[in-house]
XYZ file of C-alpha atoms in Angstrom:
179
model
C 4.993 37.079 -69.618
C 8.246 36.859 -67.639
C 8.720 39.255 -64.808
C 12.302 40.026 -63.964
C 13.093 39.845 -60.285
C 16.252 41.170 -58.702
C 18.650 38.488 -57.536
C 19.606 40.377 -54.402
C 16.892 41.245 -51.936
C 17.359 43.878 -49.258
C 17.738 42.479 -45.783
C 16.742 44.333 -42.699
C 19.277 44.852 -39.962
C 18.820 42.535 -36.993
C 17.317 44.150 -33.917
C 19.668 45.412 -31.271
C 19.739 43.192 -28.218
C 21.962 42.747 -25.196
C 24.169 40.392 -27.239
C 24.710 43.001 -29.969
C 28.022 44.077 -28.484
C 29.171 40.459 -28.559
C 28.256 40.083 -32.236
C 29.554 43.501 -33.279
C 32.094 43.542 -36.088
C 35.702 43.507 -34.997
C 37.448 46.823 -35.113
C 40.891 46.784 -36.641
C 43.795 47.974 -34.553
C 45.112 51.369 -35.343
C 48.752 52.278 -34.932
C 49.735 50.962 -31.520
C 52.999 52.446 -30.308
C 55.755 49.902 -30.822
C 54.377 48.387 -34.005
C 56.246 48.700 -37.318
C 55.998 52.118 -38.919
C 55.321 53.989 -35.681
C 57.520 56.257 -33.629
C 57.429 53.730 -30.774
C 58.504 50.968 -33.159
C 61.433 53.054 -34.340
C 62.433 53.771 -30.728
C 62.344 50.047 -29.870
C 64.455 49.214 -32.938
C 67.007 51.861 -32.026
C 67.199 50.558 -28.448
C 67.685 47.011 -29.726
C 70.442 48.191 -32.019
C 72.208 50.314 -29.394
C 72.217 47.608 -26.703
C 73.369 44.922 -29.148
C 76.075 47.217 -30.566
C 77.377 48.067 -27.091
C 77.449 44.359 -26.203
C 79.341 43.611 -29.410
C 81.851 46.417 -28.893
C 82.516 45.522 -25.256
C 83.017 41.861 -26.098
C 85.204 42.650 -29.103
C 87.543 44.807 -27.000
C 88.447 41.855 -24.797
C 91.386 39.859 -26.047
C 90.325 36.445 -24.794
C 86.655 36.159 -25.803
C 87.478 33.776 -28.718
C 88.733 31.194 -26.235
C 85.169 30.539 -24.943
C 82.496 29.180 -27.273
C 79.641 30.903 -25.396
C 81.304 34.288 -25.876
C 81.807 33.625 -29.598
C 78.133 32.703 -29.767
C 77.240 35.971 -28.011
C 79.278 37.963 -30.530
C 77.583 36.176 -33.444
C 74.088 36.613 -31.974
C 74.418 40.316 -31.143
C 76.024 40.926 -34.540
C 72.937 39.451 -36.169
C 70.743 41.452 -33.785
C 72.585 44.651 -34.753
C 72.068 44.024 -38.459
C 68.394 43.067 -38.073
C 67.519 45.960 -35.766
C 69.361 48.512 -37.892
C 67.663 47.280 -41.066
C 64.223 47.485 -39.485
C 64.994 50.878 -37.941
C 65.752 52.160 -41.447
C 62.480 50.656 -42.728
C 60.549 52.224 -39.824
C 62.205 55.612 -40.391
C 61.401 55.450 -44.112
C 57.771 54.505 -43.388
C 57.473 57.436 -40.999
C 59.043 59.872 -43.458
C 56.797 58.917 -46.368
C 53.789 58.307 -44.061
C 53.258 54.723 -45.154
C 51.604 52.072 -43.045
C 53.395 48.774 -42.525
C 50.230 46.716 -42.039
C 50.870 44.368 -44.966
C 50.446 40.781 -43.757
C 53.616 39.624 -45.518
C 55.732 42.415 -44.041
C 54.380 41.899 -40.531
C 54.933 38.151 -40.889
C 58.538 38.717 -41.962
C 59.109 41.084 -39.035
C 57.561 38.549 -36.636
C 59.679 35.623 -37.830
C 62.852 37.732 -37.859
C 62.172 39.052 -34.360
C 61.474 35.536 -33.105
C 64.738 34.193 -34.515
C 66.955 37.069 -33.393
C 65.386 37.315 -29.946
C 65.811 33.580 -29.376
C 69.451 33.721 -30.449
C 70.165 36.812 -28.366
C 68.470 35.419 -25.270
C 70.153 32.017 -25.477
C 73.577 33.536 -26.086
C 73.131 35.947 -23.174
C 72.096 33.061 -20.916
C 75.079 30.931 -21.915
C 77.461 33.865 -21.483
C 75.973 34.624 -18.085
C 76.569 31.014 -17.072
C 80.200 31.131 -18.156
C 80.693 34.484 -16.441
C 79.326 33.065 -13.174
C 81.559 30.018 -13.589
C 84.666 32.166 -14.119
C 83.857 34.694 -11.396
C 82.189 32.735 -8.624
C 83.122 29.088 -9.067
C 86.678 29.290 -10.393
C 87.526 32.670 -8.832
C 89.554 33.650 -11.921
C 88.315 37.217 -12.412
C 91.803 38.593 -11.801
C 93.079 36.768 -14.869
C 89.987 37.277 -17.071
C 87.892 40.262 -18.090
C 84.894 39.547 -15.845
C 83.606 43.120 -15.779
C 83.623 43.324 -19.581
C 81.990 39.904 -19.910
C 79.292 40.864 -17.405
C 78.693 44.199 -19.155
C 78.413 42.584 -22.586
C 76.044 39.963 -21.213
C 73.890 42.607 -19.512
C 73.674 44.613 -22.744
C 72.630 41.465 -24.624
C 69.846 40.903 -22.091
C 68.734 44.527 -22.461
C 68.689 44.096 -26.234
C 66.504 41.029 -25.774
C 64.176 43.006 -23.469
C 63.803 45.601 -26.244
C 63.122 42.937 -28.907
C 60.398 41.210 -26.896
C 57.760 43.981 -27.213
C 58.452 44.255 -30.948
C 57.939 40.530 -31.399
C 54.802 40.421 -29.241
C 53.172 43.403 -30.976
C 53.979 42.039 -34.440
C 52.700 38.600 -33.475
C 49.534 40.108 -31.982
C 48.939 42.148 -35.130
C 49.460 39.082 -37.298
C 47.250 36.838 -35.147
C 44.411 39.371 -34.966
C 43.848 39.405 -38.726
C-alpha cells in the first residue's frame, strides 16, 4: 500500500535572536522625494530645464559665442539638457496625474543613463566655458570687447543645471542599485 506524502513540508520560523535584525528581509524604498514620478522629481526636472534654458538663451543672445569652441559646446550641451529635462518633466507630470509609479527597472535604468550622460556633458561644458571666461576676463583683460557678463551668467546657469541634475542621477542610481 502506497501512502502519499506531501512534497512540501511546513517549516518553522527560526527563533528570534540578536542577529534577527541583521537577517531581516530588505524593505523596498517607497517614494523618496526627487525620484521619478514624485513631486520632488518633477521639481528637480523643472529646475534643470529652467537653468539650462536660461543658459541657452543668454548664450544665444551674444553675437560672438560661435567664435569659441567651448561656448558652442556649452550651447550644444545645455540644449540637450533642456530637451532631456523637459521630456522627463512631462513623464513625471503624467505619472503624477495618472498616479502611476515609475519603479520599472528599465525606466529607471534609462533615466539613470540619460542623467549620467547629460550631467557629464553639462558639467564638462560649464567647466570649459568657465575656463575660457577666466582667460578672456582675467588673463587677456578683454572684457570690454567681449560679453564677459553674459558668458559668466550662462556658465553659472549651466553649473546650476548640473547641480539640479546630480540629485536626480544619484537617486535613480541608488534605486537601480538597491534592487
